[in-house]
Tab-separated table of C-alpha atoms in Angstrom:
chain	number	residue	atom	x	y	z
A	1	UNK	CA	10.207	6.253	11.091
A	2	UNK	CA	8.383	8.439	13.653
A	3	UNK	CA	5.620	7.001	15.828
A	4	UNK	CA	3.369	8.944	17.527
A	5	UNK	CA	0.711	7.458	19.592
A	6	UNK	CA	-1.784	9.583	21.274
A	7	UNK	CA	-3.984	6.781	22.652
A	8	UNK	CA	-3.471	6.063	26.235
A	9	UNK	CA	-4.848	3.625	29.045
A	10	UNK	CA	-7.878	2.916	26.688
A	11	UNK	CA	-10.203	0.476	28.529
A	12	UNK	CA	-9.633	-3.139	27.253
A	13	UNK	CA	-12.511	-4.829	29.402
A	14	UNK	CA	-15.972	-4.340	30.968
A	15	UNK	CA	-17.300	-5.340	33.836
A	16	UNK	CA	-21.505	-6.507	32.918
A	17	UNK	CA	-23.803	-7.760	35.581
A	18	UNK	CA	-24.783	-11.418	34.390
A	19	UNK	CA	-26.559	-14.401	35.436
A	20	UNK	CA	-24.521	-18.047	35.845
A	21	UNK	CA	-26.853	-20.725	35.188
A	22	UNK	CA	-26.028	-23.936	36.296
A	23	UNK	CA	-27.225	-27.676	36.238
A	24	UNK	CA	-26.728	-29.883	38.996
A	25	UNK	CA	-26.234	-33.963	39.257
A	26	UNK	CA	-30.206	-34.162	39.944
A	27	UNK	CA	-30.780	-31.842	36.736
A	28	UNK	CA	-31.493	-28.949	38.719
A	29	UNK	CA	-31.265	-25.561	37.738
A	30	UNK	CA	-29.704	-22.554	39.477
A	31	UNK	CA	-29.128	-19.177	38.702
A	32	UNK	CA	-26.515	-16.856	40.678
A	33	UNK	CA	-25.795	-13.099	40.019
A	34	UNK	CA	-22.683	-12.249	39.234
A	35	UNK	CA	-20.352	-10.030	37.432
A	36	UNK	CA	-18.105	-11.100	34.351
A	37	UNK	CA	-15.601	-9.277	33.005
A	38	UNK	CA	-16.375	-8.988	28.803
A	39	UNK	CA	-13.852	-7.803	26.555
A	40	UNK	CA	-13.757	-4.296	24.621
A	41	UNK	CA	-14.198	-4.622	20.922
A	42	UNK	CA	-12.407	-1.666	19.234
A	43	UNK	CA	-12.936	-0.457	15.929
A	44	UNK	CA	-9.721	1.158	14.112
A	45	UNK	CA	-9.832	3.195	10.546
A	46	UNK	CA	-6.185	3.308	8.763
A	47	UNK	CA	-4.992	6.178	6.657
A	48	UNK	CA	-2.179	5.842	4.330
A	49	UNK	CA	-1.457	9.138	2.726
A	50	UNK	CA	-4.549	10.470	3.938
A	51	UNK	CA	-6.564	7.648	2.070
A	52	UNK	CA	-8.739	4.797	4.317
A	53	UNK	CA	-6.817	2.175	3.248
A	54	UNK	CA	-8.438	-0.735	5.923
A	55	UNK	CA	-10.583	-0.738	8.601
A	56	UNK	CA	-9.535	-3.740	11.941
A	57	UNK	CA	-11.576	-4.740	14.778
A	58	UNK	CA	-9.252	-5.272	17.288
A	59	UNK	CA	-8.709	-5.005	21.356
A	60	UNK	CA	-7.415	-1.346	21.499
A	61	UNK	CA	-3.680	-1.828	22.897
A	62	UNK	CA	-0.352	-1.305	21.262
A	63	UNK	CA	-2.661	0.137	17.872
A	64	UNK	CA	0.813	1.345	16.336
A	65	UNK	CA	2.624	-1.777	16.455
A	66	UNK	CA	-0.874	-3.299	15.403
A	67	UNK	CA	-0.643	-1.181	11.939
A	68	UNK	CA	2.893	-1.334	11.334
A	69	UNK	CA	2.519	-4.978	11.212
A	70	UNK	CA	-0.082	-4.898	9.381
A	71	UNK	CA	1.316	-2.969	7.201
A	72	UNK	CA	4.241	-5.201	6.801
A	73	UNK	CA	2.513	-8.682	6.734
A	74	UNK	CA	0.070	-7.704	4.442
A	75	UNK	CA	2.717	-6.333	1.731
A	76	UNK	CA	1.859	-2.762	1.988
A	77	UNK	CA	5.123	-2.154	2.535
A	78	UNK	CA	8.637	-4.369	2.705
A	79	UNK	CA	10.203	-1.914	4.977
A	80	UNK	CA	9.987	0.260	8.190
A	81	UNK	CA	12.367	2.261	6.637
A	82	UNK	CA	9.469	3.383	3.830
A	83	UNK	CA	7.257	4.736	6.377
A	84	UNK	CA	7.547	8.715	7.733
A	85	UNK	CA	5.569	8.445	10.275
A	86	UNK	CA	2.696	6.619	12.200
A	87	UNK	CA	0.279	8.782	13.892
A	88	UNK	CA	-2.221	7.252	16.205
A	89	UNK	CA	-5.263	9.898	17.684
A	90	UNK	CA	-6.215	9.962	21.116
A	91	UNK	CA	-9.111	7.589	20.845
A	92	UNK	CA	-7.681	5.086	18.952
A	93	UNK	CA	-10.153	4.821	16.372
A	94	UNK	CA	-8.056	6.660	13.764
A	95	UNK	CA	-4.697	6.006	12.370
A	96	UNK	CA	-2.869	7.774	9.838
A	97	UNK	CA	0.458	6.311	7.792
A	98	UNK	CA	2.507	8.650	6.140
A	99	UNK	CA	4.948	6.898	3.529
A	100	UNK	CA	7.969	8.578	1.438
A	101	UNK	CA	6.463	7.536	-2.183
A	102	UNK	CA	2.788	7.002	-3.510
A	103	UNK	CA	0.993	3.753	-2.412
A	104	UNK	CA	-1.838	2.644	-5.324
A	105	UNK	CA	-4.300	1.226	-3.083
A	106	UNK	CA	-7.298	-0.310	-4.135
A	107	UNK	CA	-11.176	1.045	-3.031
A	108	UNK	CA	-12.512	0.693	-0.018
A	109	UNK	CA	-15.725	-0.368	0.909
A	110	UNK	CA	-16.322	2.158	3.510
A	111	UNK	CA	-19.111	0.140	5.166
A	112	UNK	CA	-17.192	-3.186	5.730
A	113	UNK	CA	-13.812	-2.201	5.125
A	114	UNK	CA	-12.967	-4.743	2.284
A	115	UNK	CA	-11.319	-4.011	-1.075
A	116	UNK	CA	-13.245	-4.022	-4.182
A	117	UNK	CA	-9.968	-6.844	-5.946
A	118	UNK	CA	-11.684	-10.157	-6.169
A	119	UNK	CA	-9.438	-13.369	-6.176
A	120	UNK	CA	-10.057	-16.927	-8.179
A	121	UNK	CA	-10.690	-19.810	-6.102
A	122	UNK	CA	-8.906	-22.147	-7.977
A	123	UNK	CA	-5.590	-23.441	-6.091
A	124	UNK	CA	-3.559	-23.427	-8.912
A	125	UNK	CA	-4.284	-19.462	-9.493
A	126	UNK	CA	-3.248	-18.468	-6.255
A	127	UNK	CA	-0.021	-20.900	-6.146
A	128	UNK	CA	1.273	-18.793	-8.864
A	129	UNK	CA	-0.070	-15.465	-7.738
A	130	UNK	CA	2.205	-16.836	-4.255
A	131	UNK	CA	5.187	-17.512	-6.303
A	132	UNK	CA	4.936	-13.826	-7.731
A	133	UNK	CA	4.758	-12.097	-5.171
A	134	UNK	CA	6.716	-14.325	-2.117
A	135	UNK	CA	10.018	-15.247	-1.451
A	136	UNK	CA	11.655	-18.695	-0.120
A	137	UNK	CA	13.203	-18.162	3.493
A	138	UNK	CA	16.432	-19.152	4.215
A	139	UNK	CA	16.730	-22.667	5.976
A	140	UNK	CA	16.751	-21.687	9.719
A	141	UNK	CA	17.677	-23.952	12.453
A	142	UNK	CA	15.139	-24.276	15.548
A	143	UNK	CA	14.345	-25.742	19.047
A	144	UNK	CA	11.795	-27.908	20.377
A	145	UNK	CA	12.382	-26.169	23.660
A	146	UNK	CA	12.091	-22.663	22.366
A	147	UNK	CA	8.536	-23.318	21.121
A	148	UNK	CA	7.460	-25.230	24.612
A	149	UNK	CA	9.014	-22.350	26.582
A	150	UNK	CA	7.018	-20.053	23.915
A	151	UNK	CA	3.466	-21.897	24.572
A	152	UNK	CA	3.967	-22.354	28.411
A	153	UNK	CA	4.699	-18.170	28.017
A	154	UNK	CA	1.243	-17.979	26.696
A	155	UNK	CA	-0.614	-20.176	29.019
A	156	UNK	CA	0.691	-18.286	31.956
A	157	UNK	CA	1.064	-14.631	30.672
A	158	UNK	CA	-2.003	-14.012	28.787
A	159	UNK	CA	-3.762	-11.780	31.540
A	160	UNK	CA	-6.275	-10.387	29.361
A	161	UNK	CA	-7.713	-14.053	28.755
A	162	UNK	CA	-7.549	-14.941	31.997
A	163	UNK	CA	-9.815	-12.436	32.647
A	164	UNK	CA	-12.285	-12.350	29.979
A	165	UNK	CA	-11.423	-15.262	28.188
A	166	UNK	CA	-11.755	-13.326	25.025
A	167	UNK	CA	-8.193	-12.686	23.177
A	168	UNK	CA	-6.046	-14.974	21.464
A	169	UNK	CA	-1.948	-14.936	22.585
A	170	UNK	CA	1.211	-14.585	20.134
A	171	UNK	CA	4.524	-14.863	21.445
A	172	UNK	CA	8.169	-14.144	20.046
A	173	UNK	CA	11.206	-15.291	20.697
A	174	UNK	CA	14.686	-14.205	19.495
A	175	UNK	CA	17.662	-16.450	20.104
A	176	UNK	CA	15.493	-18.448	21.766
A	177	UNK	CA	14.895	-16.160	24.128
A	178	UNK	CA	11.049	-14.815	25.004
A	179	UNK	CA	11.296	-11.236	23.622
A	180	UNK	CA	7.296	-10.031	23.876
A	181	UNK	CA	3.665	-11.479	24.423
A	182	UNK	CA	0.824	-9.730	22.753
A	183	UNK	CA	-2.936	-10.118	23.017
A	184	UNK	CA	-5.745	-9.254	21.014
A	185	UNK	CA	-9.446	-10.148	20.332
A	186	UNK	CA	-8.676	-11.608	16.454
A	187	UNK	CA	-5.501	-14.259	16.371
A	188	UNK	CA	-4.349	-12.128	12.910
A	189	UNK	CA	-3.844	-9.070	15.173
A	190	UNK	CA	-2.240	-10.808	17.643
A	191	UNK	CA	0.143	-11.809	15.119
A	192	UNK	CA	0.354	-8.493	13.650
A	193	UNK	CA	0.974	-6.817	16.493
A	194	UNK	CA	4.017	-8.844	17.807
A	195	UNK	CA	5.495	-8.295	14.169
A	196	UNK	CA	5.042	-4.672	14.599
A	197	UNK	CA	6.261	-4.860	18.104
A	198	UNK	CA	9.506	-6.338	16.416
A	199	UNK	CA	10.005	-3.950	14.441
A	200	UNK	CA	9.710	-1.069	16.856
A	201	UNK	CA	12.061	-2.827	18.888
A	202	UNK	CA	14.580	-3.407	15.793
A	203	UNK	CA	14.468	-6.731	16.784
A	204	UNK	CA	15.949	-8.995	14.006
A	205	UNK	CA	13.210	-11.125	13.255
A	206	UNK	CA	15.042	-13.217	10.679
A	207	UNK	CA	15.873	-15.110	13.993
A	208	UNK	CA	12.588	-15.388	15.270
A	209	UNK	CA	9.691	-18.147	16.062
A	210	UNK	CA	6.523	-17.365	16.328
A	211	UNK	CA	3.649	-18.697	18.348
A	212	UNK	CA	0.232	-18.239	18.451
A	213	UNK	CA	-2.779	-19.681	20.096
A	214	UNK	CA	-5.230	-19.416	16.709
A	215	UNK	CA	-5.454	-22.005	14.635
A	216	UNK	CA	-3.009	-21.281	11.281
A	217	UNK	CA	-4.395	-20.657	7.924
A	218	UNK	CA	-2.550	-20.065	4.800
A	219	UNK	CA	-2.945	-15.733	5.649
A	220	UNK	CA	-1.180	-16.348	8.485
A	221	UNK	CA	1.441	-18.440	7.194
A	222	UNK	CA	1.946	-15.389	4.195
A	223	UNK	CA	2.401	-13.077	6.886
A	224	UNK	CA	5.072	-14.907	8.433
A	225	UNK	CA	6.497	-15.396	4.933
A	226	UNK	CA	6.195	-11.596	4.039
A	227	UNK	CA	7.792	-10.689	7.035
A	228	UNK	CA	10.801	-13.076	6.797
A	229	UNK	CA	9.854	-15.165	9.640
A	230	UNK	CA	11.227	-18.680	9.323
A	231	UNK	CA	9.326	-20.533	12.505
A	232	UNK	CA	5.190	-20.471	13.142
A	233	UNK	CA	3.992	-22.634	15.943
A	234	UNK	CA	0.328	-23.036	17.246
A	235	UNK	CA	-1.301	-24.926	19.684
A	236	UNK	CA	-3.901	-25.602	17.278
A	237	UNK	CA	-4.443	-26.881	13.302
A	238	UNK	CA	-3.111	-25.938	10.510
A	239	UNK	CA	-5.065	-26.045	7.153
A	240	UNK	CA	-3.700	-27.909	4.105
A	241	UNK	CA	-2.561	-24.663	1.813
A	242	UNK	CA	-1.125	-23.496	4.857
A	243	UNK	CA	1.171	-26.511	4.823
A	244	UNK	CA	1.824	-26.538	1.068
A	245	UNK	CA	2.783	-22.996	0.803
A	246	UNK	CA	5.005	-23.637	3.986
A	247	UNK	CA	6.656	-26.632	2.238
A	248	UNK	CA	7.118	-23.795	-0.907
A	249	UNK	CA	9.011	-21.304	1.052
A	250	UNK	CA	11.131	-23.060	3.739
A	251	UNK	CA	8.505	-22.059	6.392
A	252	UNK	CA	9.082	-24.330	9.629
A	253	UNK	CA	5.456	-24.923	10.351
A	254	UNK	CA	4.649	-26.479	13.648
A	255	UNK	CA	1.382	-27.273	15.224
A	256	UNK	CA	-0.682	-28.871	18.005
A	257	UNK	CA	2.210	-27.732	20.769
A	258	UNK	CA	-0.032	-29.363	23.606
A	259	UNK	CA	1.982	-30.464	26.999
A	260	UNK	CA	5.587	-32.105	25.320
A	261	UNK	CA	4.684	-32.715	22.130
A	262	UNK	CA	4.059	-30.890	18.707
A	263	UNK	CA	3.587	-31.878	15.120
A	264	UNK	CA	5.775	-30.575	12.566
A	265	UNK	CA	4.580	-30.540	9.175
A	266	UNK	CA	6.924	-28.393	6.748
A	267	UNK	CA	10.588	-27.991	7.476
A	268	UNK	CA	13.674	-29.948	9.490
């Protein structure tokens, strides 16, 4: 796999002149000008053998690892190894994947981005549309520690939140051991991009846990699953499919990593 990314030292933030209003113990009002710094939204169009195959809105940092993990936690593809090359332009707003063999993909609505597939909403439907198309993870042993050292990395490494307080956080660790942070204005691309990251790295992510700062949903916990990534920690909720299709798969799913505690609601 070849990457080559043209985009460089794209602005992530801008400064705006504002106006803090504030209410004081009387019930007073005061305004003071200021400046706040607002972060960039950045809109990205993906081409996989030369056909728009999704559109992201995203911070605009580290777009290749963004789309190769994307790529892989959303089943386009179930290895590196399938992809020729990755070809980012120099404004980041176009990407183009080039893969060995064919990819069917389905249309594109080119004015939000969406595919024209539409799912059922029963449960039931999608449990066995899971079971088709996932695969149970290996048991995979864990520590406590590792996902505290993993959260306290977030709360004190995320500098684009500290300054705009815009992005969520994801962090990785292999062998319990922090390997990369990465930021981004939607808590899926976070994700996506530390998977890609990963795999840039050839970091064996069999042995990984995962944290992130957005809430999990069962989309995230399938791209953990897709990817082969046994442990997902959050400092926030999980919803209930997300915990029944981590209980399905051997997915350690851990949530509400606040101070020294956490809650762990599928695996040992």
């Amino acid at each position: 796999m070849k990457i080559i990314n043209e985009s460089h030292n794209l602005s992530l933030k801008e400064s705006f002149a504002i106006e803090r209003i504030r209410q004081s113990a009387d019930h007073r009002l005061t305004e003071e000008k200021m400046t706040d710094m607002v972060i960039v939204e950045h809109h990205l169009n993906a081409y996989i053998n030369d056909q728009l195959a999704f559109k992201l809105v995203c911070s605009p940092e580290k777009l290749d690892a963004l789309v190769l993990g994307f790529l892989l936690s959303e089943g386009y593809i179930k290895n590196p190894d399938e992809i020729e090359f990755i070809y980012v332009c120099e404004s980041g707003e176009r990407v183009k994947v080039q893969l060995y063999k064919p990819l069917p993909l389905p249309e594109i609505d080119h004015d939000t981005g969406s595919n024209s597939i539409s799912c059922g909403n029963n449960r039931k439907i999608r449990q066995a549309a899971y079971a088709k198309s996932l695969m149970p993870l290996p048991v995979h042993d864990w520590s406590p520690e590792t996902v505290l050292m993993l959260a306290n990395a977030c709360n004190h490494n995320a500098g684009l939140f500290t300054e705009t307080g815009g992005t969520h956080c994801c962090a990785m660790s292999i062998r319990d051991k922090l390997a990369f942070i990465c930021e981004d204005i939607g808590r899926h691309n976070a994700v996506d991009k530390t998977i890609g990251q990963a795999m840039m790295e050839e970091k064996n992510i069999a042995e990984a846990i995962l944290f992130t700062t957005g809430r999990i949903p069962s989309d995230m916990v399938i791209k953990a699953i897709r990817s082969r990534i046994p442990v997902i920690a959050s400092h926030s909720a999980p919803t209930d499919e997300a915990v029944l299709l981590a209980r399905q798969f051997n997915l350690t799913l851990i949530g509400f990593v606040r101070g020294k505690r956490m809650n762990l609601y599928a695996g040992k």
